[in-house]
Amino acid sequence: MAITTTILVTRLSALGDVAMTIPVMKQVLDENPQVQIIFVTNKNWGALCAGIPRLVFFPADVKGAHKGVPGLYRLFRSISRQYRIDAVADLHNVLRSRIVRTFFRLTGKPVAAIDKGRAGKKALTRKENKILEPQTSTIERYAIVFRQLGLHCTMGTQPVFAPQPLPERVLAVTGVKDARSWIGLAPFATYREKMYPLAKMEMALAALVKGGTCRVLLFGGGKAEVEQLNELAARYPQAMSVAGCFTLEEELALISQLDLMISMDSANMHLASLYGVKVVSVWGATHPYAGFMGYGQSEQHAVQITDLTCRPCSVFGNKPCFRGDHACMEWIKPEQITEKVIGLIR
């Protein structure tokens, strides 16, 4: 079927948020074969779009060429010169994306934007009189935007991508996958309130590699994280740090070959979810009820303290612990993580 409709989609934020858009756009394209999507996102995240027909990656550099209103206007002009846009789906709904969509609206293009459900999330995270109820998932909120533009989008839970063969550069580091279960471990997060104490995570790591049936690959980024993970791997022969070793494309191929991922409420949960890799996710200040559980993942696989009346205290984990003891993470025992992992890989 010939392409008759071109939708511009914007999501300019962090890797995990962008990864959550991929299952939705893939579903839209599967159900609407006449549609093409031009996806405007961070210039570094192009690998997420690879292999999806009619999904065109359009890099944005909001800290460089597309900075400020003049830069966003240049972005608008660049898109308009290359594509005839029929409608705009704003999956971010922040100042930058609003400016871009306004340029298109002024040319008569229909626009739809995500409703982030701020009132419900505020009630979920406030100190007193919390309303501890599941909010509409972010995945579903994205899907609603496309439906508002008249497109079909019925979300399921099927993996977006099949496992990928390991590139030669990855094989040179990891070797060929053997009979052991390959477990990814991504112990870091943007904010402390979303991160399980590294010393306790090391106890979980030690228990997992003890029997010799598991190989643990340590994921992370940034100089400080790489150094910590290298030190951790040096203490455990069955563990290997792959932090900072590969491009995003190579890292995605490696993630696709995992038997399981252990992650915080962070990007690696969402990257693993694209390949149907089960994730044991660890939640502290944040909560699956806020709608950021990985695509196709089960809340039964989440590790969290459920009887703390103060949590969740934040949607994104960016607020300091008002108790001062970080109980939502400190009270989680390493065995709670290892028991979930062992149960799933068996």
Short mmCIF file of C-alpha atoms in Angstrom, two decimals:
data_model
loop_
_atom_site.label_atom_id
_atom_site.label_comp_id
_atom_site.label_asym_id
_atom_site.label_seq_id
_atom_site.Cartn_x
_atom_site.Cartn_y
_atom_site.Cartn_z
CA MET A 1 0.00 0.00 0.00
CA ALA A 2 1.31 3.43 -0.93
CA ILE A 3 2.13 5.93 1.82
CA THR A 4 -0.61 8.56 1.95
CA THR A 5 -0.11 10.04 5.43
CA THR A 6 3.05 11.32 7.12
CA ILE A 7 2.93 11.88 10.89
CA LEU A 8 5.54 13.92 12.68
CA VAL A 9 6.26 12.54 16.18
CA THR A 10 8.32 14.43 18.77
CA ARG A 11 9.91 13.09 21.96
CA LEU A 12 13.12 14.95 22.74
CA SER A 13 13.97 13.60 26.18
CA ALA A 14 16.02 10.88 27.85
CA LEU A 15 16.76 7.44 26.45
CA GLY A 16 14.27 5.51 28.59
CA ASP A 17 11.39 7.81 27.69
CA VAL A 18 12.23 7.57 24.01
CA ALA A 19 12.49 3.76 24.19
CA MET A 20 8.91 3.65 25.49
CA THR A 21 7.66 5.34 22.31
CA ILE A 22 9.02 2.60 20.06
CA PRO A 23 6.42 -0.15 20.76
CA VAL A 24 3.62 2.37 20.20
CA MET A 25 4.97 3.70 16.91
CA LYS A 26 5.61 0.14 15.70
CA GLN A 27 2.00 -0.76 16.51
CA VAL A 28 0.68 2.33 14.73
CA LEU A 29 2.68 1.45 11.63
CA ASP A 30 1.55 -2.19 11.72
CA GLU A 31 -2.13 -1.22 11.97
CA ASN A 32 -1.97 1.70 9.52
CA PRO A 33 0.04 0.56 6.48
CA GLN A 34 -0.60 3.84 4.64
CA VAL A 35 1.22 5.82 7.37
CA GLN A 36 4.83 6.94 7.60
CA ILE A 37 6.25 8.37 10.83
CA ILE A 38 9.01 10.97 10.99
CA PHE A 39 10.40 10.64 14.52
CA VAL A 40 12.19 13.71 15.87
CA THR A 41 14.30 12.84 18.90
CA ASN A 42 17.77 13.12 20.41
CA LYS A 43 20.46 12.81 17.73
CA ASN A 44 22.05 9.91 19.66
CA TRP A 45 19.05 7.57 19.72
CA GLY A 46 18.77 6.59 16.05
CA ALA A 47 19.57 2.92 16.75
CA LEU A 48 16.17 2.55 18.44
CA CYS A 49 14.43 3.07 15.12
CA ALA A 50 16.50 0.60 13.09
CA GLY A 51 14.60 -2.19 11.37
CA ILE A 52 11.11 -0.68 11.59
CA PRO A 53 9.74 0.00 8.09
CA ARG A 54 8.29 3.49 7.56
CA LEU A 55 9.78 4.81 10.80
CA VAL A 56 12.19 7.57 9.81
CA PHE A 57 14.66 8.87 12.41
CA PHE A 58 15.13 12.64 12.28
CA PRO A 59 17.91 13.79 14.64
CA ALA A 60 17.42 16.86 16.82
CA ASP A 61 20.28 18.69 18.51
CA VAL A 62 18.53 20.89 21.07
CA LYS A 63 21.83 21.85 22.71
CA GLY A 64 23.43 22.82 19.43
CA ALA A 65 21.92 23.53 16.01
CA HIS A 66 18.35 23.42 17.33
CA LYS A 67 18.84 25.33 20.57
CA GLY A 68 16.31 27.98 21.55
CA VAL A 69 13.40 29.29 19.50
CA PRO A 70 15.58 30.12 16.45
CA GLY A 71 17.03 26.61 16.51
CA LEU A 72 13.60 25.01 16.82
CA TYR A 73 12.42 27.09 13.89
CA ARG A 74 15.41 25.78 11.90
CA LEU A 75 14.32 22.27 12.89
CA PHE A 76 10.76 22.99 11.69
CA ARG A 77 12.04 24.38 8.39
CA SER A 78 14.37 21.44 7.87
CA ILE A 79 11.57 18.93 8.43
CA SER A 80 9.17 20.86 6.21
CA ARG A 81 11.66 21.00 3.34
CA GLN A 82 12.17 17.23 3.38
CA TYR A 83 8.67 15.92 4.17
CA ARG A 84 5.05 16.84 3.62
CA ILE A 85 3.76 16.53 7.17
CA ASP A 86 0.04 15.77 7.54
CA ALA A 87 -0.27 15.82 11.34
CA VAL A 88 1.84 16.14 14.49
CA ALA A 89 1.88 13.82 17.53
CA ASP A 90 3.59 15.49 20.48
CA LEU A 91 4.57 12.69 22.88
CA HIS A 92 6.57 15.02 25.11
CA ASN A 93 4.40 18.10 25.71
CA VAL A 94 7.13 20.36 27.07
CA LEU A 95 8.11 23.85 25.98
CA ARG A 96 10.39 22.72 23.14
CA SER A 97 7.89 20.30 21.64
CA ARG A 98 5.06 22.82 22.04
CA ILE A 99 7.05 25.39 20.07
CA VAL A 100 7.70 22.90 17.26
CA ARG A 101 4.07 21.78 17.09
CA THR A 102 2.93 25.42 17.10
CA PHE A 103 4.97 26.11 13.96
CA PHE A 104 3.14 23.24 12.26
CA ARG A 105 -0.25 24.24 13.64
CA LEU A 106 0.24 27.71 12.14
CA THR A 107 0.52 26.01 8.74
CA GLY A 108 -2.83 24.30 9.31
CA LYS A 109 -1.64 20.88 10.41
CA PRO A 110 -3.71 18.99 13.02
CA VAL A 111 -1.91 18.39 16.31
CA ALA A 112 -2.41 16.01 19.25
CA ALA A 113 -0.38 16.00 22.48
CA ILE A 114 0.07 13.64 25.40
CA ASP A 115 -1.94 14.21 28.56
CA LYS A 116 0.55 13.35 31.30
CA GLY A 117 -2.12 12.97 33.99
CA ARG A 118 -0.40 15.34 36.38
CA ALA A 119 -3.33 15.54 38.83
CA GLY A 120 -3.44 11.78 39.37
CA LYS A 121 0.32 11.56 39.74
CA LYS A 122 0.32 14.42 42.22
CA ALA A 123 -2.28 12.56 44.32
CA LEU A 124 -0.16 9.40 44.09
CA THR A 125 3.04 11.05 45.32
CA ARG A 126 1.90 13.65 47.88
CA LYS A 127 2.94 13.25 51.53
CA GLU A 128 -0.54 13.14 53.04
CA ASN A 129 -3.84 11.66 51.87
CA LYS A 130 -2.18 9.68 49.10
CA ILE A 131 -4.41 8.03 46.55
CA LEU A 132 -2.48 4.84 45.82
CA GLU A 133 -4.09 3.91 42.53
CA PRO A 134 -2.51 2.82 39.23
CA GLN A 135 -2.33 5.62 36.71
CA THR A 136 -2.76 5.16 32.97
CA SER A 137 0.53 3.78 31.67
CA THR A 138 2.80 6.03 29.64
CA ILE A 139 2.61 3.49 26.81
CA GLU A 140 -1.18 3.84 26.72
CA ARG A 141 -0.94 7.64 26.95
CA TYR A 142 1.24 7.60 23.83
CA ALA A 143 -1.27 5.36 22.05
CA ILE A 144 -4.12 7.75 22.90
CA VAL A 145 -2.31 10.57 21.07
CA PHE A 146 -2.29 8.59 17.83
CA ARG A 147 -5.95 7.64 18.25
CA GLN A 148 -6.78 11.33 18.59
CA LEU A 149 -5.30 11.75 15.11
CA GLY A 150 -7.67 9.09 13.79
CA LEU A 151 -5.15 6.23 13.66
CA HIS A 152 -5.66 2.67 14.87
CA CYS A 153 -3.44 1.63 17.78
CA THR A 154 -4.33 -1.40 19.90
CA MET A 155 -1.42 -2.14 22.20
CA GLY A 156 -0.38 -5.70 23.03
CA THR A 157 2.72 -7.07 24.74
CA GLN A 158 4.62 -8.70 21.89
CA PRO A 159 8.34 -7.82 21.66
CA VAL A 160 9.12 -5.08 19.18
CA PHE A 161 12.34 -6.71 17.98
CA ALA A 162 13.68 -10.24 17.64
CA PRO A 163 17.03 -11.09 19.27
CA GLN A 164 19.96 -9.79 17.24
CA PRO A 165 23.21 -11.59 16.48
CA LEU A 166 26.16 -10.24 18.42
CA PRO A 167 28.40 -7.97 16.31
CA GLU A 168 32.04 -8.96 15.97
CA ARG A 169 33.16 -6.11 18.22
CA VAL A 170 30.87 -7.38 20.98
CA LEU A 171 31.93 -11.00 20.52
CA ALA A 172 35.56 -9.92 20.87
CA VAL A 173 34.73 -8.75 24.41
CA THR A 174 32.05 -11.18 25.60
CA GLY A 175 32.83 -14.32 23.64
CA VAL A 176 30.10 -16.60 22.30
CA LYS A 177 27.10 -17.14 24.54
CA ASP A 178 27.51 -20.39 26.44
CA ALA A 179 25.26 -22.67 28.51
CA ARG A 180 25.18 -20.24 31.43
CA SER A 181 22.25 -17.85 31.84
CA TRP A 182 23.28 -14.37 30.77
CA ILE A 183 21.95 -11.81 33.22
CA GLY A 184 22.28 -8.08 32.67
CA LEU A 185 22.73 -5.94 35.77
CA ALA A 186 22.22 -2.17 35.49
CA PRO A 187 22.57 -0.90 39.06
CA PHE A 188 22.61 2.85 38.40
CA ALA A 189 19.93 5.48 37.89
CA THR A 190 19.88 9.22 37.30
CA TYR A 191 18.81 9.98 40.87
CA ARG A 192 19.94 8.40 44.15
CA GLU A 193 16.35 7.81 45.24
CA LYS A 194 15.96 5.41 42.30
CA MET A 195 19.17 3.47 42.97
CA TYR A 196 19.61 0.40 45.16
CA PRO A 197 22.74 0.73 47.35
CA LEU A 198 25.67 -0.64 45.40
CA ALA A 199 27.07 -2.58 48.37
CA LYS A 200 23.78 -4.46 48.71
CA MET A 201 23.57 -5.03 44.97
CA GLU A 202 27.03 -6.56 45.18
CA MET A 203 25.63 -9.07 47.68
CA ALA A 204 22.95 -10.01 45.17
CA LEU A 205 25.59 -10.32 42.45
CA ALA A 206 27.74 -12.58 44.64
CA ALA A 207 24.78 -14.89 45.28
CA LEU A 208 23.88 -15.10 41.59
CA VAL A 209 27.35 -16.08 40.37
CA LYS A 210 28.10 -18.43 43.26
CA GLY A 211 26.88 -21.60 41.59
CA GLY A 212 28.61 -20.93 38.26
CA THR A 213 25.39 -21.24 36.25
CA CYS A 214 25.02 -17.50 35.62
CA ARG A 215 27.15 -14.96 33.89
CA VAL A 216 26.39 -11.36 34.88
CA LEU A 217 27.05 -8.51 32.44
CA LEU A 218 27.28 -5.10 34.12
CA PHE A 219 25.73 -2.14 32.28
CA GLY A 220 26.22 1.56 32.92
CA GLY A 221 27.55 4.77 31.45
CA GLY A 222 29.67 7.73 32.44
CA LYS A 223 33.22 7.69 33.76
CA ALA A 224 32.38 7.19 37.45
CA GLU A 225 29.95 4.35 36.74
CA VAL A 226 32.40 2.59 34.43
CA GLU A 227 35.11 2.72 37.10
CA GLN A 228 32.80 1.31 39.79
CA LEU A 229 31.57 -1.48 37.55
CA ASN A 230 35.10 -2.41 36.48
CA GLU A 231 36.08 -2.68 40.15
CA LEU A 232 33.01 -4.80 40.85
CA ALA A 233 33.71 -7.16 37.94
CA ALA A 234 37.31 -7.59 39.08
CA ARG A 235 36.07 -9.19 42.30
CA TYR A 236 33.83 -11.74 40.55
CA PRO A 237 35.17 -13.92 37.71
CA GLN A 238 31.64 -14.76 36.55
CA ALA A 239 30.86 -11.06 36.06
CA MET A 240 31.98 -8.75 33.26
CA SER A 241 31.59 -5.00 32.89
CA VAL A 242 30.46 -3.93 29.44
CA ALA A 243 29.92 -0.32 30.53
CA GLY A 244 31.31 2.19 28.07
CA CYS A 245 32.48 -0.53 25.69
CA PHE A 246 29.95 -0.33 22.87
CA THR A 247 27.80 1.90 20.72
CA LEU A 248 24.08 1.98 21.44
CA GLU A 249 23.44 -0.30 18.47
CA GLU A 250 25.95 -2.85 19.77
CA GLU A 251 24.63 -2.62 23.30
CA LEU A 252 21.09 -3.25 22.09
CA ALA A 253 22.25 -6.42 20.32
CA LEU A 254 23.87 -7.59 23.55
CA ILE A 255 20.75 -6.81 25.59
CA SER A 256 18.67 -8.79 23.11
CA GLN A 257 20.70 -11.91 23.93
CA LEU A 258 20.16 -11.70 27.69
CA ASP A 259 18.05 -14.22 29.55
CA LEU A 260 17.09 -11.56 32.09
CA MET A 261 17.87 -7.98 33.07
CA ILE A 262 18.09 -6.55 36.60
CA SER A 263 17.45 -2.83 36.47
CA MET A 264 16.29 0.11 38.47
CA ASP A 265 13.35 2.21 37.25
CA SER A 266 15.66 3.36 34.45
CA ALA A 267 16.46 3.18 30.75
CA ASN A 268 17.81 -0.38 30.73
CA MET A 269 14.42 -1.70 31.81
CA HIS A 270 12.88 -0.09 28.74
CA LEU A 271 15.64 -1.20 26.36
CA ALA A 272 15.35 -4.83 27.50
CA SER A 273 11.57 -4.63 27.14
CA LEU A 274 11.87 -3.92 23.41
CA TYR A 275 13.27 -7.45 22.97
CA GLY A 276 10.91 -9.22 25.34
CA VAL A 277 13.70 -9.78 27.87
CA LYS A 278 12.21 -10.27 31.33
CA VAL A 279 13.21 -7.56 33.79
CA VAL A 280 13.48 -7.76 37.56
CA SER A 281 13.05 -4.06 38.31
CA VAL A 282 13.90 -2.43 41.65
CA TRP A 283 11.74 0.51 42.76
CA GLY A 284 12.42 2.96 45.58
CA ALA A 285 11.04 6.50 45.64
CA THR A 286 9.14 5.82 42.43
CA HIS A 287 6.38 3.27 41.88
CA PRO A 288 5.01 1.19 38.98
CA TYR A 289 1.64 2.84 39.65
CA ALA A 290 2.97 6.09 38.10
CA GLY A 291 2.83 4.37 34.71
CA PHE A 292 6.47 3.80 33.83
CA MET A 293 6.65 0.01 34.07
CA GLY A 294 8.51 -1.41 31.08
CA TYR A 295 6.53 -2.43 28.01
CA GLY A 296 5.21 -5.98 28.41
CA GLN A 297 6.75 -6.36 31.88
CA SER A 298 4.88 -7.71 34.88
CA GLU A 299 4.56 -5.85 38.15
CA GLN A 300 4.98 -9.26 39.79
CA HIS A 301 8.64 -9.06 38.79
CA ALA A 302 9.12 -5.70 40.51
CA VAL A 303 11.03 -5.57 43.79
CA GLN A 304 9.73 -2.93 46.18
CA ILE A 305 8.76 -2.22 49.77
CA THR A 306 4.97 -2.16 49.67
CA ASP A 307 4.17 -1.18 53.27
CA LEU A 308 5.94 2.20 53.37
CA THR A 309 3.26 4.87 53.53
CA CYS A 310 5.67 7.54 52.24
CA ARG A 311 6.20 5.93 48.86
CA PRO A 312 5.98 6.84 46.17
CA CYS A 313 7.21 10.33 46.99
CA SER A 314 8.12 11.23 43.43
CA VAL A 315 7.14 10.43 39.85
CA PHE A 316 10.70 10.62 38.54
CA GLY A 317 12.80 10.06 41.68
CA ASN A 318 14.17 13.59 41.57
CA LYS A 319 13.11 14.65 45.09
CA PRO A 320 15.40 14.06 48.11
CA CYS A 321 14.13 11.61 50.73
CA PHE A 322 12.26 13.71 53.30
CA ARG A 323 12.73 10.95 55.91
CA GLY A 324 16.48 11.06 55.41
CA ASP A 325 16.98 7.29 55.67
CA HIS A 326 16.20 6.21 52.09
CA ALA A 327 14.12 3.38 53.59
CA CYS A 328 12.38 2.52 50.32
CA MET A 329 15.70 1.17 49.01
CA GLU A 330 17.62 0.42 52.20
CA TRP A 331 14.91 -1.94 53.47
CA ILE A 332 15.03 -4.13 50.36
CA LYS A 333 17.06 -7.26 51.06
CA PRO A 334 19.41 -8.61 48.36
CA GLU A 335 17.62 -11.96 48.64
CA GLN A 336 14.43 -10.33 47.40
CA ILE A 337 16.21 -9.62 44.14
CA THR A 338 18.01 -12.93 43.79
CA GLU A 339 14.88 -14.97 44.55
CA LYS A 340 12.97 -13.21 41.77
CA VAL A 341 15.85 -13.74 39.35
CA ILE A 342 16.35 -17.43 40.15
CA GLY A 343 12.63 -18.09 39.93
CA LEU A 344 12.45 -16.53 36.44
CA ILE A 345 15.57 -18.07 34.88
CA ARG A 346 14.53 -21.52 36.05
#
